[in-house]
Tab-separated table of C-alpha atoms in Angstrom:
chain	number	residue	atom	x	y	z
A	1	UNK	CA	8.900	44.229	297.032
A	2	UNK	CA	6.703	45.143	294.069
A	3	UNK	CA	6.673	41.450	293.084
A	4	UNK	CA	4.873	40.589	296.327
A	5	UNK	CA	1.997	43.005	295.920
A	6	UNK	CA	1.330	42.564	292.210
A	7	UNK	CA	-0.719	39.464	291.534
A	8	UNK	CA	1.039	36.482	290.029
A	9	UNK	CA	-1.437	36.666	287.141
A	10	UNK	CA	-0.202	40.108	286.155
A	11	UNK	CA	3.450	39.237	286.642
A	12	UNK	CA	3.150	36.120	284.478
A	13	UNK	CA	1.320	37.911	281.682
A	14	UNK	CA	3.992	40.648	281.639
A	15	UNK	CA	6.653	37.946	281.325
A	16	UNK	CA	4.729	36.354	278.464
A	17	UNK	CA	4.273	39.637	276.638
A	18	UNK	CA	7.424	41.628	277.461
A	19	UNK	CA	9.900	38.961	278.533
A	20	UNK	CA	11.417	38.159	281.934
A	21	UNK	CA	14.187	40.772	281.906
A	22	UNK	CA	11.860	43.662	281.026
A	23	UNK	CA	9.342	42.482	283.635
A	24	UNK	CA	11.993	42.394	286.354
A	25	UNK	CA	13.044	45.943	285.468
A	26	UNK	CA	9.404	47.061	285.537
A	27	UNK	CA	8.851	45.539	288.980
A	28	UNK	CA	11.965	47.212	290.399
A	29	UNK	CA	11.067	50.578	288.921
A	30	UNK	CA	7.455	50.520	290.131
A	31	UNK	CA	8.760	50.833	293.691
A	32	UNK	CA	10.740	53.987	292.983
A	33	UNK	CA	9.583	57.552	293.554
A	34	UNK	CA	9.527	60.053	290.722
A	35	UNK	CA	10.959	63.567	291.116
A	36	UNK	CA	8.495	66.422	290.942
A	37	UNK	CA	8.199	67.747	287.405
A	38	UNK	CA	7.493	71.457	286.951
A	39	UNK	CA	5.886	72.536	283.680
A	40	UNK	CA	5.904	76.308	283.041
A	41	UNK	CA	2.636	77.841	281.860
A	42	UNK	CA	3.737	79.102	278.443
A	43	UNK	CA	0.825	81.540	278.335
A	44	UNK	CA	2.290	83.637	281.140
A	45	UNK	CA	5.974	82.820	281.618
A	46	UNK	CA	9.026	81.069	280.195
A	47	UNK	CA	11.056	78.228	281.647
A	48	UNK	CA	14.015	80.534	282.240
A	49	UNK	CA	11.952	83.212	283.972
A	50	UNK	CA	10.247	80.654	286.186
A	51	UNK	CA	13.482	78.879	287.058
A	52	UNK	CA	15.226	82.114	288.012
A	53	UNK	CA	12.303	83.184	290.178
A	54	UNK	CA	12.121	79.859	292.017
A	55	UNK	CA	15.891	79.519	292.400
A	56	UNK	CA	15.988	82.927	294.067
A	57	UNK	CA	13.802	81.365	296.789
A	58	UNK	CA	16.138	78.397	297.281
A	59	UNK	CA	14.642	75.805	294.943
A	60	UNK	CA	17.097	73.725	292.946
A	61	UNK	CA	16.574	71.897	289.666
A	62	UNK	CA	18.353	69.215	287.650
A	63	UNK	CA	20.441	70.491	284.718
A	64	UNK	CA	18.418	68.465	282.195
A	65	UNK	CA	15.056	69.875	281.145
A	66	UNK	CA	12.994	67.362	279.124
A	67	UNK	CA	9.987	68.758	277.265
A	68	UNK	CA	10.960	72.260	278.424
A	69	UNK	CA	10.215	71.262	282.032
A	70	UNK	CA	12.118	71.568	285.290
A	71	UNK	CA	13.022	68.570	287.442
A	72	UNK	CA	12.881	69.559	291.101
A	73	UNK	CA	15.872	68.351	293.149
A	74	UNK	CA	15.485	70.398	296.334
A	75	UNK	CA	12.711	72.490	297.828
A	76	UNK	CA	13.232	74.630	300.950
A	77	UNK	CA	9.458	74.477	301.461
A	78	UNK	CA	6.544	72.980	299.562
A	79	UNK	CA	6.621	74.458	296.071
A	80	UNK	CA	2.815	74.596	295.875
A	81	UNK	CA	2.952	77.316	298.546
A	82	UNK	CA	4.800	79.690	296.207
A	83	UNK	CA	3.083	82.650	294.610
A	84	UNK	CA	4.216	81.285	291.246
A	85	UNK	CA	2.165	78.132	291.732
A	86	UNK	CA	-0.844	79.882	293.214
A	87	UNK	CA	-0.922	82.376	290.345
A	88	UNK	CA	-0.822	79.599	287.754
A	89	UNK	CA	2.688	80.019	286.377
A	90	UNK	CA	3.304	76.270	286.470
A	91	UNK	CA	1.799	72.850	287.031
A	92	UNK	CA	3.235	69.774	288.731
A	93	UNK	CA	2.740	66.633	286.692
A	94	UNK	CA	4.156	63.409	285.328
A	95	UNK	CA	6.312	63.689	282.229
A	96	UNK	CA	3.875	61.437	280.397
A	97	UNK	CA	1.161	64.087	280.851
A	98	UNK	CA	3.044	66.317	278.433
A	99	UNK	CA	3.106	63.848	275.565
A	100	UNK	CA	-0.545	63.687	274.384
A	101	UNK	CA	-1.104	67.470	274.062
A	102	UNK	CA	2.223	67.925	272.276
A	103	UNK	CA	1.482	65.063	269.884
A	104	UNK	CA	-2.011	66.352	269.119
A	105	UNK	CA	-0.631	69.872	268.596
A	106	UNK	CA	-3.930	71.624	267.748
A	107	UNK	CA	-3.837	74.976	265.995
A	108	UNK	CA	-5.018	78.099	267.764
A	109	UNK	CA	-8.338	78.128	265.883
A	110	UNK	CA	-9.207	74.457	266.394
A	111	UNK	CA	-12.270	72.917	267.988
A	112	UNK	CA	-10.902	70.330	270.414
A	113	UNK	CA	-12.417	67.865	272.888
A	114	UNK	CA	-10.694	66.377	275.933
A	115	UNK	CA	-12.818	63.325	276.728
A	116	UNK	CA	-11.566	62.437	280.224
A	117	UNK	CA	-10.513	65.829	281.453
A	118	UNK	CA	-10.197	65.896	285.254
A	119	UNK	CA	-8.058	66.952	287.043
A	120	UNK	CA	-7.335	69.200	284.067
A	121	UNK	CA	-3.550	69.158	283.755
A	122	UNK	CA	-3.590	67.920	280.165
A	123	UNK	CA	-6.568	70.178	279.436
A	124	UNK	CA	-4.511	73.190	280.478
A	125	UNK	CA	-1.578	71.989	278.382
A	126	UNK	CA	-3.885	71.739	275.360
A	127	UNK	CA	-5.082	75.282	276.005
A	128	UNK	CA	-1.455	76.442	276.122
A	129	UNK	CA	-0.732	74.823	272.762
A	130	UNK	CA	-3.879	76.513	271.400
A	131	UNK	CA	-2.637	79.855	272.785
A	132	UNK	CA	-5.848	80.137	274.817
A	133	UNK	CA	-7.895	80.576	271.635
A	134	UNK	CA	-10.156	78.304	269.614
A	135	UNK	CA	-12.672	76.159	271.489
A	136	UNK	CA	-11.803	73.415	273.955
A	137	UNK	CA	-14.461	71.130	275.458
A	138	UNK	CA	-13.363	69.496	278.724
A	139	UNK	CA	-15.615	66.481	279.248
A	140	UNK	CA	-15.697	64.718	282.613
A	141	UNK	CA	-18.161	62.033	283.681
A	142	UNK	CA	-17.581	62.047	287.453
A	143	UNK	CA	-19.324	64.987	289.115
A	144	UNK	CA	-17.038	64.766	292.146
A	145	UNK	CA	-14.024	65.421	289.878
A	146	UNK	CA	-15.421	68.617	288.362
A	147	UNK	CA	-14.213	70.938	291.201
A	148	UNK	CA	-10.568	69.932	290.642
A	149	UNK	CA	-10.994	70.484	286.906
A	150	UNK	CA	-12.515	73.927	287.442
A	151	UNK	CA	-9.844	74.852	289.975
A	152	UNK	CA	-6.911	74.008	287.716
A	153	UNK	CA	-8.420	75.742	284.693
A	154	UNK	CA	-9.073	78.882	286.745
A	155	UNK	CA	-5.644	78.866	288.428
A	156	UNK	CA	-3.841	78.474	285.102
A	157	UNK	CA	-5.690	81.404	283.516
A	158	UNK	CA	-7.448	79.298	280.858
A	159	UNK	CA	-10.484	80.899	279.230
A	160	UNK	CA	-11.052	79.038	275.953
A	161	UNK	CA	-12.475	75.973	277.729
A	162	UNK	CA	-16.040	74.795	278.345
A	163	UNK	CA	-16.551	72.131	281.037
A	164	UNK	CA	-19.179	69.455	280.389
A	165	UNK	CA	-20.209	66.981	283.094
A	166	UNK	CA	-21.247	63.993	280.966
A	167	UNK	CA	-20.224	60.529	279.808
A	168	UNK	CA	-17.975	60.582	276.747
A	169	UNK	CA	-19.507	57.265	275.659
A	170	UNK	CA	-22.667	59.172	274.799
A	171	UNK	CA	-20.917	62.155	273.237
A	172	UNK	CA	-22.769	65.344	274.293
A	173	UNK	CA	-25.123	66.967	271.819
A	174	UNK	CA	-22.690	69.635	270.697
A	175	UNK	CA	-24.029	69.594	267.141
A	176	UNK	CA	-20.492	70.221	265.961
A	177	UNK	CA	-17.722	68.076	264.538
A	178	UNK	CA	-14.363	68.551	266.218
A	179	UNK	CA	-10.914	68.959	264.690
A	180	UNK	CA	-8.985	67.106	267.375
A	181	UNK	CA	-9.735	64.788	270.276
A	182	UNK	CA	-7.590	63.870	273.256
A	183	UNK	CA	-8.539	60.654	275.024
A	184	UNK	CA	-6.318	59.882	277.987
A	185	UNK	CA	-8.588	56.962	278.683
A	186	UNK	CA	-9.722	55.520	282.001
A	187	UNK	CA	-7.534	52.469	282.555
A	188	UNK	CA	-6.124	50.020	285.084
A	189	UNK	CA	-3.106	52.260	285.700
A	190	UNK	CA	-0.713	49.322	285.928
A	191	UNK	CA	2.100	51.465	284.529
A	192	UNK	CA	1.970	53.923	287.423
A	193	UNK	CA	4.476	53.846	290.248
A	194	UNK	CA	3.071	52.181	293.368
A	195	UNK	CA	2.896	55.440	295.306
A	196	UNK	CA	0.540	56.825	292.647
A	197	UNK	CA	-1.596	53.712	292.278
A	198	UNK	CA	-2.584	52.215	295.622
A	199	UNK	CA	-5.093	49.967	293.850
A	200	UNK	CA	-2.428	48.107	291.881
A	201	UNK	CA	-2.158	45.300	294.427
A	202	UNK	CA	-5.928	44.684	294.126
A	203	UNK	CA	-6.088	44.647	290.337
A	204	UNK	CA	-7.519	41.512	288.735
A	205	UNK	CA	-7.719	40.506	285.087
A	206	UNK	CA	-11.430	41.342	285.009
A	207	UNK	CA	-10.417	44.987	285.527
A	208	UNK	CA	-8.511	44.862	282.238
A	209	UNK	CA	-11.540	43.458	280.422
A	210	UNK	CA	-13.876	46.046	281.940
A	211	UNK	CA	-11.639	49.032	281.238
A	212	UNK	CA	-10.818	47.945	277.694
A	213	UNK	CA	-14.546	47.763	276.917
A	214	UNK	CA	-15.067	51.312	278.210
A	215	UNK	CA	-12.113	52.502	276.134
A	216	UNK	CA	-13.534	50.848	273.030
A	217	UNK	CA	-16.928	52.494	273.524
A	218	UNK	CA	-15.411	55.952	274.020
A	219	UNK	CA	-13.097	55.556	271.020
A	220	UNK	CA	-15.910	54.511	268.692
A	221	UNK	CA	-18.163	57.370	269.794
A	222	UNK	CA	-15.319	59.877	269.510
A	223	UNK	CA	-14.545	58.699	265.989
A	224	UNK	CA	-18.093	59.588	264.902
A	225	UNK	CA	-17.619	63.173	266.086
A	226	UNK	CA	-14.215	63.716	264.481
A	227	UNK	CA	-13.939	65.633	261.214
A	228	UNK	CA	-12.316	64.125	258.145
A	229	UNK	CA	-8.582	64.934	258.394
A	230	UNK	CA	-9.035	65.396	262.138
A	231	UNK	CA	-6.800	63.616	264.647
A	232	UNK	CA	-7.303	61.770	267.896
A	233	UNK	CA	-4.608	60.962	270.417
A	234	UNK	CA	-5.323	57.910	272.559
A	235	UNK	CA	-3.261	57.137	275.642
A	236	UNK	CA	-3.289	55.038	278.796
A	237	UNK	CA	-0.958	54.649	281.770
A	238	UNK	CA	-1.386	50.880	281.544
A	239	UNK	CA	1.052	48.114	280.677
A	240	UNK	CA	-1.743	45.821	279.498
A	241	UNK	CA	-1.838	45.117	275.735
A	242	UNK	CA	-5.652	45.094	275.727
A	243	UNK	CA	-5.567	48.761	276.750
A	244	UNK	CA	-2.843	49.654	274.258
A	245	UNK	CA	-1.682	47.873	271.121
A	246	UNK	CA	-4.553	45.362	271.077
A	247	UNK	CA	-7.112	48.125	271.588
A	248	UNK	CA	-5.770	50.065	268.615
A	249	UNK	CA	-5.361	46.956	266.473
A	250	UNK	CA	-9.030	46.116	267.038
A	251	UNK	CA	-10.013	49.728	266.348
A	252	UNK	CA	-8.171	49.594	263.028
A	253	UNK	CA	-9.990	46.369	262.134
A	254	UNK	CA	-13.385	47.952	262.845
A	255	UNK	CA	-12.723	51.149	260.904
A	256	UNK	CA	-10.484	49.686	258.206
A	257	UNK	CA	-9.501	52.271	255.572
A	258	UNK	CA	-10.672	55.299	257.592
A	259	UNK	CA	-7.670	55.349	259.922
A	260	UNK	CA	-4.078	56.424	259.427
A	261	UNK	CA	-1.833	55.886	262.451
A	262	UNK	CA	0.687	58.719	262.527
A	263	UNK	CA	4.243	58.385	263.884
A	264	UNK	CA	4.877	59.577	267.443
A	265	UNK	CA	7.818	61.964	267.270
A	266	UNK	CA	9.383	61.481	270.691
A	267	UNK	CA	12.808	60.053	271.486
A	268	UNK	CA	11.705	57.704	274.228
A	269	UNK	CA	10.003	54.349	274.450
A	270	UNK	CA	9.583	51.640	271.857
A	271	UNK	CA	7.387	51.141	268.791
A	272	UNK	CA	4.147	49.312	269.550
A	273	UNK	CA	4.560	45.593	268.983
A	274	UNK	CA	2.160	42.652	268.980
A	275	UNK	CA	4.480	39.845	267.878
A	276	UNK	CA	4.162	38.126	271.284
A	277	UNK	CA	0.372	38.457	271.142
A	278	UNK	CA	-0.546	37.380	267.624
A	279	UNK	CA	1.110	36.572	264.308
A	280	UNK	CA	-1.366	38.703	262.361
A	281	UNK	CA	-1.810	42.388	263.184
A	282	UNK	CA	-1.958	45.749	261.433
A	283	UNK	CA	1.487	47.025	260.448
A	284	UNK	CA	0.463	50.534	261.548
A	285	UNK	CA	0.795	49.410	265.175
A	286	UNK	CA	4.532	50.112	264.855
A	287	UNK	CA	3.666	53.833	264.700
A	288	UNK	CA	2.252	53.711	268.232
A	289	UNK	CA	4.554	54.112	271.230
A	290	UNK	CA	5.077	52.001	274.336
A	291	UNK	CA	6.983	53.499	277.287
A	292	UNK	CA	8.133	51.341	280.204
A	293	UNK	CA	8.584	52.530	283.814
A	294	UNK	CA	12.349	51.988	283.583
A	295	UNK	CA	12.609	54.546	280.749
A	296	UNK	CA	12.370	57.574	283.008
A	297	UNK	CA	8.574	57.893	283.097
A	298	UNK	CA	5.466	56.034	284.162
A	299	UNK	CA	4.456	53.098	281.992
A	300	UNK	CA	2.499	54.563	279.104
A	301	UNK	CA	0.971	53.798	275.723
A	302	UNK	CA	0.074	56.380	273.065
A	303	UNK	CA	-1.354	56.338	269.549
A	304	UNK	CA	-2.015	59.275	267.220
A	305	UNK	CA	-4.628	58.599	264.535
A	306	UNK	CA	-5.930	60.615	261.609
A	307	UNK	CA	-9.387	60.202	260.097
A	308	UNK	CA	-9.192	59.897	256.315
A	309	UNK	CA	-11.745	59.366	253.570
A	310	UNK	CA	-12.325	55.771	252.531
């Protein structure tokens, strides 16, 4: 059972923050497997064209298509062996991967930075939204993760993207302010299903402290590089408040009147809430979004923020 391999510390803090009933649902759902989600590459195909092509080979999909995706129900052979996959007509990803690029929604002429880019799925989705134009910087600290990033960008036919192997906490010397930033931040991953996060059973509270500090440092550096009226989307696949609502609440306190938290226009999840954490917090937190694993996706937190003049 998920309860037996998640530390009692984490279970108890979830109960304190989310309540016993929600925690029990989370623990049950963390054991479940997700279906494979197929996202058509809008630069080169449509959902209908892709579905018809794959169904002609025996693949079957659920009738519902959230976010213009396909939910795979049956595959006669591994779908990554199809010519459609190899030629970059689709990606396989979690539904939550679709949310940050769609919320950021950069225009085709934007200058955009993806600050934790590998393996590149969200980077490619950003490039699709940008119609493969503008300028997209894909920043990745870990050198060993660069090959996967390069491979996905090449396979998907993306050519507006520059890959930078550097630490986003010391923003590279681009000598340019950016219009939009996507930060799907490094995190504890406690919202991921167990099959995706083998480290969950070994997580300790110090991991939350360490990751939240890294997130804070990246956020503050990113904010310096963002243009006035620019936007940043911050997300984590963590259920820990320090990596979600608390992180953004502290960010708002540091930057005061410079930040406007924009509403997240998706029909899933719950408004961010800190009432179980503290009696005093910024009212803009309600514009963030908290998704639980029992809501059809991985556990996820997302905030969309605009930089305004003081």
